[in-house]
Coordinates of C-alpha atoms in Angstrom, one line a residue:
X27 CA -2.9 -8.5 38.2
X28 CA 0.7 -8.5 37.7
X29 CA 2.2 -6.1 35.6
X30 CA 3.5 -8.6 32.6
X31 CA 3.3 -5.7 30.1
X32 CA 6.4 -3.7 31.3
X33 CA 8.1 -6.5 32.4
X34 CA 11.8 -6.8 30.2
X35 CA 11.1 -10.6 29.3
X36 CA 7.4 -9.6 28.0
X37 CA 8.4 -6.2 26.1
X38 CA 11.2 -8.3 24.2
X39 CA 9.1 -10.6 23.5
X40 CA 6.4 -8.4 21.8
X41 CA 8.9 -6.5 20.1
X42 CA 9.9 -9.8 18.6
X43 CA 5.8 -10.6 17.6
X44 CA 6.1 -7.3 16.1
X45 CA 8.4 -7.8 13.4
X46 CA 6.6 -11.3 12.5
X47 CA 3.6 -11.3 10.5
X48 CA 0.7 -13.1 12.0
X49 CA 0.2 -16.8 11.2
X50 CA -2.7 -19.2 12.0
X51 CA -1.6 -21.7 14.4
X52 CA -2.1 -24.8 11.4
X53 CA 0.6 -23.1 9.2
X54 CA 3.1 -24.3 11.5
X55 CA 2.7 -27.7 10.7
X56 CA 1.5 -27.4 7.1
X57 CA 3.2 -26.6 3.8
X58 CA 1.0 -24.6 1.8
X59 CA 0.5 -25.4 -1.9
X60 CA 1.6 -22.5 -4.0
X61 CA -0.8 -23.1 -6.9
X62 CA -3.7 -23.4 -4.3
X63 CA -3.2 -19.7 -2.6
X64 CA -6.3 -16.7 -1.9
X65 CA -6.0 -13.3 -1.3
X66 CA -8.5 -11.4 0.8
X67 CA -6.9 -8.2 -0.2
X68 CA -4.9 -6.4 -2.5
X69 CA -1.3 -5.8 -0.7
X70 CA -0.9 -9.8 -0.6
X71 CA -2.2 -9.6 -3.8
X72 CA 1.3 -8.1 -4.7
X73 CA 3.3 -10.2 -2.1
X74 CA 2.4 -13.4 -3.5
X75 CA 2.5 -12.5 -7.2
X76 CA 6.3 -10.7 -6.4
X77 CA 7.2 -14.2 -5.4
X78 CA 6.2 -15.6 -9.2
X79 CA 3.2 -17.4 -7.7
X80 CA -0.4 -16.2 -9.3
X81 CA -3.5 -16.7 -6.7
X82 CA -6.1 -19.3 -6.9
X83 CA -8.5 -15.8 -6.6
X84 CA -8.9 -12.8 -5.2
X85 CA -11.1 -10.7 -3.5
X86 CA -13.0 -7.4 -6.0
X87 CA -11.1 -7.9 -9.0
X88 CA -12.8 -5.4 -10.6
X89 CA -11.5 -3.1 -7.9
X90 CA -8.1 -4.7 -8.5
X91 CA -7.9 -3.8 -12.1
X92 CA -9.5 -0.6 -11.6
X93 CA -6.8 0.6 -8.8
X94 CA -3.7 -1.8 -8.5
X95 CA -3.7 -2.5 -12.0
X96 CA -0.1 -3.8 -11.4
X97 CA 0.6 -6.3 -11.7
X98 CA -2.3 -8.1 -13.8
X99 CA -3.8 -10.6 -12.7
X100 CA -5.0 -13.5 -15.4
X101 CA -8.3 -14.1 -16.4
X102 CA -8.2 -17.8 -14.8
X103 CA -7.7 -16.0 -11.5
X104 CA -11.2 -16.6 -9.8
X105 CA -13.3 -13.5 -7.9
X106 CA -14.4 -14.4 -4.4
X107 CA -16.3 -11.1 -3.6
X108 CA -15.9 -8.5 -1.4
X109 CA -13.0 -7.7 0.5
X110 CA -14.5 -7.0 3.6
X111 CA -17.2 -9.8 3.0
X112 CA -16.0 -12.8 1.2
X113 CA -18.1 -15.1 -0.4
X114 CA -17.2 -18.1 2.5
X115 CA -19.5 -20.8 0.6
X116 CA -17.0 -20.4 -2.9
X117 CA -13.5 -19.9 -0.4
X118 CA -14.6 -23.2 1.1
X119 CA -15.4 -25.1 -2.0
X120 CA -12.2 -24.0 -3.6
X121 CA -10.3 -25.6 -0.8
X122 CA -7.4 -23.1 -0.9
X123 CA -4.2 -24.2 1.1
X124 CA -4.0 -20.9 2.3
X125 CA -5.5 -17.5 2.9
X126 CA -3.7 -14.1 2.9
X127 CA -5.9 -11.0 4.7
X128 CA -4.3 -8.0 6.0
X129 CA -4.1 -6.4 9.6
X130 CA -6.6 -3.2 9.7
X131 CA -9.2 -4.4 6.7
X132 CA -10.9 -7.1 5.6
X133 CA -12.4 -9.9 7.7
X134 CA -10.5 -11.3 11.0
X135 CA -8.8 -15.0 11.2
X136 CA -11.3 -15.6 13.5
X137 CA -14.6 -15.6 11.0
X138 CA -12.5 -17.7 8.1
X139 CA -10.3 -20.0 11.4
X140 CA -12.6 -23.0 9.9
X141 CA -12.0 -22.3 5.8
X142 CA -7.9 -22.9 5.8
X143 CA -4.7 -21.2 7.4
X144 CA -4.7 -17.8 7.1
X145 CA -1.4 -15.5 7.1
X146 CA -1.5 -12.0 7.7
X147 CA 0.4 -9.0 6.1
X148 CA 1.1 -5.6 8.2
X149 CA 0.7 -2.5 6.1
X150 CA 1.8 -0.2 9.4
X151 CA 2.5 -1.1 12.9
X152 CA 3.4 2.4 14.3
X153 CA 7.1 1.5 14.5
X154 CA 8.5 0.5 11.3
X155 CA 8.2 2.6 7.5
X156 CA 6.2 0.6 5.3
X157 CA 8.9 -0.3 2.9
X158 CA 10.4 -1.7 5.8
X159 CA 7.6 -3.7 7.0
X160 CA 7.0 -4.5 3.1
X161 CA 10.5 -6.4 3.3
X162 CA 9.5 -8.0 6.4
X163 CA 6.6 -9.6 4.5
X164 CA 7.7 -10.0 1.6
X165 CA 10.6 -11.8 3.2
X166 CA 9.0 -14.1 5.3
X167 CA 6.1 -15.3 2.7
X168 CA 8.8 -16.2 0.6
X169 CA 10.0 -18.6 3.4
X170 CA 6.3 -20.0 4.0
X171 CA 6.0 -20.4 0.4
X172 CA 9.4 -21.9 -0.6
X173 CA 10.2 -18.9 -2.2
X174 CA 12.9 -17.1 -0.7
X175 CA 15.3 -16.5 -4.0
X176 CA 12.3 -15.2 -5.7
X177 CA 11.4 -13.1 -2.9
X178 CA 15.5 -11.6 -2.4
X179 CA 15.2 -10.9 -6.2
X180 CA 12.0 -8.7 -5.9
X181 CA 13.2 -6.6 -3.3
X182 CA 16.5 -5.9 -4.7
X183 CA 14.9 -5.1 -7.8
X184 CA 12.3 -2.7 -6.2
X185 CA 15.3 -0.7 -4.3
X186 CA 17.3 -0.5 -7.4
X187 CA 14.8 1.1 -9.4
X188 CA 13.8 4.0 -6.1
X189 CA 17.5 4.8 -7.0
X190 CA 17.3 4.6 -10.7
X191 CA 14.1 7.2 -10.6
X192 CA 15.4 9.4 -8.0
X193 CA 18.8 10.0 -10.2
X194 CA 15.8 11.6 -12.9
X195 CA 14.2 14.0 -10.3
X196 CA 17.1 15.6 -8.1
X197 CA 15.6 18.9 -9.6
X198 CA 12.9 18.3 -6.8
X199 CA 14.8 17.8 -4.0
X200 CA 14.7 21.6 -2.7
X201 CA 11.1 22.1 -2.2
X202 CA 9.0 19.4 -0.3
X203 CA 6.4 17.4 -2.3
X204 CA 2.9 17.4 -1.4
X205 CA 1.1 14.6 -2.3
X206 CA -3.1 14.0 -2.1
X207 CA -6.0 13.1 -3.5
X208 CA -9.7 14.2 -4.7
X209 CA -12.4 12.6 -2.7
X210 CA -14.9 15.0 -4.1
X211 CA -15.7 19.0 -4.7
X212 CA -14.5 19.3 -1.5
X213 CA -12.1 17.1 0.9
X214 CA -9.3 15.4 -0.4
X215 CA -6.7 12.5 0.8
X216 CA -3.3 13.8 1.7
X217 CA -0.5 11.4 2.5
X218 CA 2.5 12.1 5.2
X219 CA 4.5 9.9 7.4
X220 CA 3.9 6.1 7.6
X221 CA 2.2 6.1 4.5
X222 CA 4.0 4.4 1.4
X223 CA 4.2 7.4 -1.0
X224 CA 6.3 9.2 1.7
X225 CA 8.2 6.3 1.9
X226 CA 9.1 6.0 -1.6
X227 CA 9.5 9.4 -2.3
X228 CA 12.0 9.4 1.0
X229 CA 13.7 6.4 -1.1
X230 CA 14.5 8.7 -4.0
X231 CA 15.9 11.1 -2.1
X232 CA 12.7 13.6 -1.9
X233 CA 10.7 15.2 0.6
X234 CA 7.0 14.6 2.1
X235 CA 5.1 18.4 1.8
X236 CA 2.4 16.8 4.2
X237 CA 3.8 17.4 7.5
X238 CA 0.1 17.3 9.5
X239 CA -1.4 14.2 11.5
X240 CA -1.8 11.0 9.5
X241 CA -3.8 8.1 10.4
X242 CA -2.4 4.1 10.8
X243 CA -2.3 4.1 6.8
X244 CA -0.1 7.4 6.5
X245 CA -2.7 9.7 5.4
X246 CA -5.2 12.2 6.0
X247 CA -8.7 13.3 5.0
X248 CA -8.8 17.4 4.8
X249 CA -11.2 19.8 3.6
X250 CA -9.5 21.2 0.4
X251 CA -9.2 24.9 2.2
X252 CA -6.8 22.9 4.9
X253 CA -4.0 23.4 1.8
X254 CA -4.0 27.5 1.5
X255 CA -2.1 26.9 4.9
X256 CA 0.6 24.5 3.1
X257 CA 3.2 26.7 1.7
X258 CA 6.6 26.5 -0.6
X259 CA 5.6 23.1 -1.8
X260 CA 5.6 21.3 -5.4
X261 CA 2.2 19.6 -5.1
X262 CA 1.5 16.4 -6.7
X263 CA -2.3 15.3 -7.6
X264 CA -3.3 11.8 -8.0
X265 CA -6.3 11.3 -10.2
X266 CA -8.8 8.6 -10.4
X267 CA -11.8 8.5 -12.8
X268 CA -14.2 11.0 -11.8
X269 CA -12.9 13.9 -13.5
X270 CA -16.2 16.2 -13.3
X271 CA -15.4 16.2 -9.5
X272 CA -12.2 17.4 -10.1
X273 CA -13.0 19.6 -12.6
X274 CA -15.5 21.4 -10.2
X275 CA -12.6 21.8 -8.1
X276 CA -10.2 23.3 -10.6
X277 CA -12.7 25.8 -11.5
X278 CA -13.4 27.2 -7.7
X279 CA -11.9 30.7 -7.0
X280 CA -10.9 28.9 -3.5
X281 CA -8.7 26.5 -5.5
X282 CA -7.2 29.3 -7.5
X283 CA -5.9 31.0 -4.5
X284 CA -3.9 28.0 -2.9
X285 CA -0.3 29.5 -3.2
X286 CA 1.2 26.0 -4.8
X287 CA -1.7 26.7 -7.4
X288 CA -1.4 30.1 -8.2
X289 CA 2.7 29.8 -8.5
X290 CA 2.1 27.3 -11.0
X291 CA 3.9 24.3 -8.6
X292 CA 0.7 21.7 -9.6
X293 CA 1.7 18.3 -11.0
X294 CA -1.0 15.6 -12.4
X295 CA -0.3 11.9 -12.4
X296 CA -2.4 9.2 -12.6
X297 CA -3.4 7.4 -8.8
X298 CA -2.0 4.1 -7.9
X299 CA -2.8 2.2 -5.2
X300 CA -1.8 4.1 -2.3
X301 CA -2.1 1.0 0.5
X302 CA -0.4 -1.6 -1.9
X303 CA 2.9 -3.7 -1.8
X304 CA 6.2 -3.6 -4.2
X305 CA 4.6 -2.8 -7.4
X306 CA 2.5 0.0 -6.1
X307 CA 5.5 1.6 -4.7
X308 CA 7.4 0.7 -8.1
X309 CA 4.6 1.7 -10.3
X310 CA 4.0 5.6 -8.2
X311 CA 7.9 6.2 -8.5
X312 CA 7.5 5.6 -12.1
X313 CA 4.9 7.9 -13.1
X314 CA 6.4 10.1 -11.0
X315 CA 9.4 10.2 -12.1
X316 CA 7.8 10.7 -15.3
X317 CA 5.4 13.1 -14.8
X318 CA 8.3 15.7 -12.8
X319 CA 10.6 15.3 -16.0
X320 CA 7.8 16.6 -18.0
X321 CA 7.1 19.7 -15.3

């Protein structure tokens, strides 16, 4: 077989697929009603509703509410299950115009090819920041969607305010910030390059603490003892719900003894939605900023 891969005309041309998010072949001759748009999963959640344009439904609202939270969606906005398991028979009856699923979760084009067009969002493609591949997306749905003003204005918005914030936390900028998260009494989520908390904290002019292996969505499960080796660090915990986990945690003599803990460098903040779109990244440097003024 020929080699086609390493051939100049073939890498240009992937490196141009790359930076365009994937489309059912329909969508090129079809115009997509606005009004008549599903999400599959959350981070087009965010694209389509940072264009002004609220879905027809969307996939584990109760999830939605529970994690993204911004923005909120309606209660007219209909639930079509499970993220990774759609309910087809409802998708099919509501006749949507178009489908938005994401690269790396969720069900494929392929199972839902029959249902409508489907358009697909990149979280992380191993090259580009995902800020910059949130531009990329948010960008080109705006174009699909006859949107494109709406979609310049969000952007612009989004990178004013990551300047805004970081203005209120230059008191951080000498010591790296460690970011993660409790999975239970003992392993927690940490997030370092490619994920979208580095990114945004990069954006106001702060440092990632986590500078370890990451997977395709930036981050990194670790038993909790991994972060006695992480030293000279402000750390930055993002809570969910299940605060008697967490508690158990606190309490532990092996908690105690993590430098960043025992020098008194521990931060709280409520979690966001760590794999989201615009407002995620709006909403973490936020409470952020918030909760380092108040350190």
């Amino acid at each position: 077989m020929p080699d086609v891969v390493s051939s100049p005309g073939r890498r240009d041309f992937l490196r141009a697929l790359a930076l365009t998010p994937l489309l059912s072949p329909a969508l090129a001759f079809a115009n997509p009603q606005p009004d008549r748009v599903i999400a599959l999963e959350w981070r087009p959640v965010e694209l389509l509703m940072a264009l002004g344009i609220t879905p027809l439904a969307v996939a584990d609202i109760p999830n939605y509410r529970r994690w993204v939270v911004e923005p909120p969606l309606p209660d007219s906005v209909l639930d079509v299950g499970l993220r990774n398991e759609p309910n087809r028979e409802l998708i099919q009856r509501l006749n949507p115009s178009l489908l938005l699923l994401s690269e790396g979760f969720g069900p494929s084009v392929g199972s839902l090819r029959t249902l409508a067009p489907s358009w697909i969002s990149r979280f992380s493609d191993g090259q580009h920041a995902p800020l910059t591949l949130l531009h990329r997306d948010v960008l080109a749905l705006g174009d699909q969607l006859g949107r494109a003003p709406q979609a310049q204005q969000h952007l612009e918005a989004m990178e004013a305010q990551f300047v805004t914030l970081g203005r209120t936390v230059t008191g951080f900028r000498q010591r790296p910030l460690l970011l993660f998260s409790f999975l239970d009494s003992r392993r927690m989520m940490v997030f370092g390059r490619n994920s979208l908390l580095a990114d945004v904290l990069a954006r106001m002019g702060l440092q990632s603490g986590w500078q370890g292996a990451t997977n395709y969505w930036g981050s990194m499960i670790v038993g909790i003892e991994t972060l006695a080796q992480v030293r000279d660090v402000h750390a930055i915990g993002l809570l969910q719900e299940d605060a008697a986990s967490t508690q158990q945690v606190l309490n532990s003599d092996l908690w105690r003894s993590i430098p960043f803990v025992r020098e008194g460098r521990l931060h709280f903040m409520p979690a966001v939605w760590f794999f989201g779109g615009g407002f995620s990244a709006q909403r973490f440097a936020r409470l952020l900023s918030a909760t380092l003024e108040q350190a």
